[in-house]
CSV table of C-alpha atoms in Angstrom, one decimal:
chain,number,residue,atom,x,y,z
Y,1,UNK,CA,-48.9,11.3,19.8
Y,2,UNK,CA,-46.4,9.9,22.4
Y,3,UNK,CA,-45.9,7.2,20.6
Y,4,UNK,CA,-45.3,8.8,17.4
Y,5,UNK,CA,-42.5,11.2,19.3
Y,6,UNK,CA,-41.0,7.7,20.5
Y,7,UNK,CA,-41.0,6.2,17.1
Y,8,UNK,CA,-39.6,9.1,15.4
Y,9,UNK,CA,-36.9,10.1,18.4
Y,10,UNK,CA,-35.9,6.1,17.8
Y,11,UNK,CA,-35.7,6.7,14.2
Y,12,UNK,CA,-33.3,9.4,15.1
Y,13,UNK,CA,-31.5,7.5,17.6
Y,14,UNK,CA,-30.8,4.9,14.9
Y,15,UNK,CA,-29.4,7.1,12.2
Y,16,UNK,CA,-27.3,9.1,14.6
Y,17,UNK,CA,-25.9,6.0,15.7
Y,18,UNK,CA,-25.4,5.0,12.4
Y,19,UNK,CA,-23.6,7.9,11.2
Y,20,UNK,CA,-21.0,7.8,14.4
Y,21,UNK,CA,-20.7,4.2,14.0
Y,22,UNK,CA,-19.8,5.4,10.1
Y,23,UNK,CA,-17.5,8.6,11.6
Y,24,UNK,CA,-18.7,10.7,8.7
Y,25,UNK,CA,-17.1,13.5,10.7
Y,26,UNK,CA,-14.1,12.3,11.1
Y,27,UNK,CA,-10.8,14.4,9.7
Y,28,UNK,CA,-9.2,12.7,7.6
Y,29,UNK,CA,-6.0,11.0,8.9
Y,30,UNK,CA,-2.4,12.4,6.8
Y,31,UNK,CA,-1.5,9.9,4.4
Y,32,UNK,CA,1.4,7.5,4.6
Y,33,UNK,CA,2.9,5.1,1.6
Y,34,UNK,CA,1.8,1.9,1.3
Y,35,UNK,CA,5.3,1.4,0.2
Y,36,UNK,CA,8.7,2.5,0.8
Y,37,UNK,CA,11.5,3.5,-0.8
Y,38,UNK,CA,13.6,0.2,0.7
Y,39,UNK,CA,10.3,-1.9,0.4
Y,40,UNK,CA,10.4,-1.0,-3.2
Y,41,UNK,CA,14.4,-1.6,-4.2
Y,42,UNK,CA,14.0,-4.5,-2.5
Y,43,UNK,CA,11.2,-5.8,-4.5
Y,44,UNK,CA,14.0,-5.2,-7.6
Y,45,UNK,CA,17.5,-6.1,-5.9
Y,46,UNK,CA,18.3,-9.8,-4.4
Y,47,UNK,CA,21.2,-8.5,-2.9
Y,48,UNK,CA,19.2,-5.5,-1.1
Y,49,UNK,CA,16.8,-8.1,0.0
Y,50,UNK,CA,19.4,-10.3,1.5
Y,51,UNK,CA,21.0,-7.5,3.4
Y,52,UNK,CA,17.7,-6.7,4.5
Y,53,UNK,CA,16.8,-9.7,6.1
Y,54,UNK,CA,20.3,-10.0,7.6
Y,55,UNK,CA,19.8,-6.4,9.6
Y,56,UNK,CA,16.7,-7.7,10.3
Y,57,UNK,CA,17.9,-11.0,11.8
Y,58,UNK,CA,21.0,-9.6,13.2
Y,59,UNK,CA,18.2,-6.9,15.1
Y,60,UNK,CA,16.3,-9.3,16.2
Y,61,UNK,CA,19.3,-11.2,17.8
Y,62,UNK,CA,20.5,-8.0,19.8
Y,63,UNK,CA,17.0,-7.4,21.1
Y,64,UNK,CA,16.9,-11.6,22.6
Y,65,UNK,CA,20.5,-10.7,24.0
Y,66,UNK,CA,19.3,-7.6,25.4
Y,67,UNK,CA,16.5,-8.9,26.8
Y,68,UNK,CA,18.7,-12.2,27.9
Y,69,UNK,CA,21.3,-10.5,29.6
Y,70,UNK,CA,20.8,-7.0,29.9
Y,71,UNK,CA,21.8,-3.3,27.8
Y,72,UNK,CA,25.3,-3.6,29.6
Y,73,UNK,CA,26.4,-7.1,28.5
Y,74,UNK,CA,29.7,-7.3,26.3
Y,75,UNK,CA,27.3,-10.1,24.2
Y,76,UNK,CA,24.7,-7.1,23.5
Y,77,UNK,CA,27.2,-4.8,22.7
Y,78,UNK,CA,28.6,-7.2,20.0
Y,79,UNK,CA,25.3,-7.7,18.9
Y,80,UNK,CA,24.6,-3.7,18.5
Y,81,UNK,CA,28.2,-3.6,16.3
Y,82,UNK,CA,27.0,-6.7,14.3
Y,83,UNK,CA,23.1,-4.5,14.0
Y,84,UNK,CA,25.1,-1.2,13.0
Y,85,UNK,CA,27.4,-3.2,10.3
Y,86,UNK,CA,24.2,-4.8,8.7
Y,87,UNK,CA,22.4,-1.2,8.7
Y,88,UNK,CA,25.7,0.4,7.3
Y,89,UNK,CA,25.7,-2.7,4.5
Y,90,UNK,CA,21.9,-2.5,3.9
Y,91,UNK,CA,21.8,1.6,3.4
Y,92,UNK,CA,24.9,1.9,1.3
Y,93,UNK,CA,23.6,-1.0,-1.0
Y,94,UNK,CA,20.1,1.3,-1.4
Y,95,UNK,CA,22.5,4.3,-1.5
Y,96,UNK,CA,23.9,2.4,-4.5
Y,97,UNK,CA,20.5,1.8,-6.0
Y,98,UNK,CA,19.5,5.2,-5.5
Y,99,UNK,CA,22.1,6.8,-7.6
Y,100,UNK,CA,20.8,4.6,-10.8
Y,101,UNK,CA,18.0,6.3,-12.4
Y,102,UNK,CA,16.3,3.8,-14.2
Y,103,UNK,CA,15.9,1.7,-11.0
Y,104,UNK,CA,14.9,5.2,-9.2
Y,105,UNK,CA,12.3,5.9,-11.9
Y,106,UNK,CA,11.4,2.1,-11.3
Y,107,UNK,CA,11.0,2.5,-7.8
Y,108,UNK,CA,9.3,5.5,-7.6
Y,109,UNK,CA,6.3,3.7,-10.0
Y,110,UNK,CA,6.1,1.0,-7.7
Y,111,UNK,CA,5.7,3.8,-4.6
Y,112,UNK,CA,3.1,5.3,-7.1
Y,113,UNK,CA,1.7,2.2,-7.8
Y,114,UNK,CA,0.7,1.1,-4.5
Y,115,UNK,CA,-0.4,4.1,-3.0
Y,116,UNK,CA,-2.9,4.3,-6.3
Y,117,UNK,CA,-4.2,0.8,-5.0
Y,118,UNK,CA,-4.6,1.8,-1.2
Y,119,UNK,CA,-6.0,5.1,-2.8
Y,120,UNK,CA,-8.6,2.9,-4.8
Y,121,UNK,CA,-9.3,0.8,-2.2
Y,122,UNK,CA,-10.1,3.6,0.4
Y,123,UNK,CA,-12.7,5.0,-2.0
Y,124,UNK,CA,-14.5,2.2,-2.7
Y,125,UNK,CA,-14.5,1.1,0.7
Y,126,UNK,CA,-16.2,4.6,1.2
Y,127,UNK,CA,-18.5,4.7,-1.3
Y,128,UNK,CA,-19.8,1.3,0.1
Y,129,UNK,CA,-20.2,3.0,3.8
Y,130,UNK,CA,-22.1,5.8,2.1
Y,131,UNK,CA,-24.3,3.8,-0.2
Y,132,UNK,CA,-24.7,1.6,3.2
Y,133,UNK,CA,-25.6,4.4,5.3
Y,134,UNK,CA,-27.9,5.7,2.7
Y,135,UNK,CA,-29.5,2.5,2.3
Y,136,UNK,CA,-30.6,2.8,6.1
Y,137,UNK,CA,-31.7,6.4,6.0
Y,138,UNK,CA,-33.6,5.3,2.9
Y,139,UNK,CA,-35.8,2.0,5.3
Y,140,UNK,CA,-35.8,4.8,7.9
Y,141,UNK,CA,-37.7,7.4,5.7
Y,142,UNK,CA,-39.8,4.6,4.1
Y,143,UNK,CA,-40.7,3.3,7.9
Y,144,UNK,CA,-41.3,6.5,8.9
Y,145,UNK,CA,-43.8,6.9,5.5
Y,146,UNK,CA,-45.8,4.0,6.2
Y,147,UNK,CA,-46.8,5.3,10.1
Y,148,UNK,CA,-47.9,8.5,8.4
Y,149,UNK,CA,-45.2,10.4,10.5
Y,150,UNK,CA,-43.8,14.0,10.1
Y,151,UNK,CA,-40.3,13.2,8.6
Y,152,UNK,CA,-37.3,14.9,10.0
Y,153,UNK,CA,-37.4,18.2,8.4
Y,154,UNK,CA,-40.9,18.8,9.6
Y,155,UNK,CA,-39.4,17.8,13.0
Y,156,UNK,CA,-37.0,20.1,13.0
Y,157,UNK,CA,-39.2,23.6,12.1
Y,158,UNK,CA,-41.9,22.5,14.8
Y,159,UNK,CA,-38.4,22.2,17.1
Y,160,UNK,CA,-37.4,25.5,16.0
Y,161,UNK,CA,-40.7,27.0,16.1
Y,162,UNK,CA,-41.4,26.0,20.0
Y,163,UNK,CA,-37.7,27.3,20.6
Y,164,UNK,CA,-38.5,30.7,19.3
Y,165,UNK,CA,-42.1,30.8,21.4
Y,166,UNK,CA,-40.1,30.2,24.2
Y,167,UNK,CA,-37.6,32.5,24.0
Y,168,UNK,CA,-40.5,35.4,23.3
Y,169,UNK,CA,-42.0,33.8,26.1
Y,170,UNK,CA,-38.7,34.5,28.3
Y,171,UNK,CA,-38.5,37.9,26.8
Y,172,UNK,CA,-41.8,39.1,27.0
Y,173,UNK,CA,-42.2,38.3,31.1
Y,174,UNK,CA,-38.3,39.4,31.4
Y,175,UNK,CA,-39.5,43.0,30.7
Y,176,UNK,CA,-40.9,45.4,33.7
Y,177,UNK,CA,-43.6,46.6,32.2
Y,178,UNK,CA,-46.2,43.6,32.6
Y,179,UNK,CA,-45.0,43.5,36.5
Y,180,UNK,CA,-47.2,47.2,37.0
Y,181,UNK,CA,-49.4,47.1,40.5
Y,182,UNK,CA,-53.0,48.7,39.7
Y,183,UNK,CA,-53.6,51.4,42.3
């Protein structure tokens, strides 16, 4: 019988493991766009793009100086003028963009778009963890069938059964009135 308890408290084991290693339980996180707005116009505007890449070089170049020379340098502060000129360039250019509808609708569809894909692609990368995990329950049950033992459900009464002979156990030799002396 020991052996039995070992095989099915492995059994168990293995598909608790399997369900943390799956995090089943696990809240789901708040979603964040694949894409956004800027990623979007700048899939539709060259000129967007351009600016884009120049805040992002011009960025990249304050943070060398920076790192160079130190936050006090007149060559970082020259660089942080030449960062907020780029930004002020790049966000009036999507300002621009912004106030054309078509190219709003158009962007917003792209937005919708992607997050529909990562949407798709979280599903069916969840579907596949369930139909995985079920595929191991389903060799554990059939492993469990073939050694002729109890499966889990039966497990769990007999569990629940000793717990409740134990506790009127506890109860019964709690109470006075077994404790009486004979005269």
């Amino acid at each position: 019988m020991r052996g039995q308890d070992l095989s099915l408290q492995d059994a168990m084991r293995a598909v608790a493991q399997r369900m943390e290693a799956l995090r089943l339980m696990e809240p789901e996180k708040p979603k964040h766009s694949p894409m956004t707005e800027l990623q979007a116009f700048i899939q539709m505007d060259d000129l967007l793009a351009e600016l884009y890449k120049e805040f992002q070089d011009v960025k990249h170049n304050r943070q060398t100086v920076i790192a160079q020379n130190g936050q006090d340098d007149a060559m970082a502060q020259v660089a942080a003028e030449l960062e907020d000129s780029a930004w002020c360039a790049m966000q009036t250019r999507l300002l621009e963009l912004r106030s054309q509808r078509i190219l709003m609708r158009k962007a917003q569809r792209l937005m919708y778009q992607a997050q529909r894909a990562e949407d798709e692609a979280e599903e069916q990368a969840r579907v596949a963890k369930l139909a995985s995990f079920a595929q191991h329950v389903g060799a554990v049950e059939k492993n469990r069938k073939q050694k002729g033992m109890p499966g889990l459900i039966e497990w769990l009464i007999f569990y629940l059964w000793v717990q409740r002979e134990k506790q009127k156990l506890m109860q019964h030799f709690a109470e006075p009135s077994h404790l009486r002396i004979a005269a």
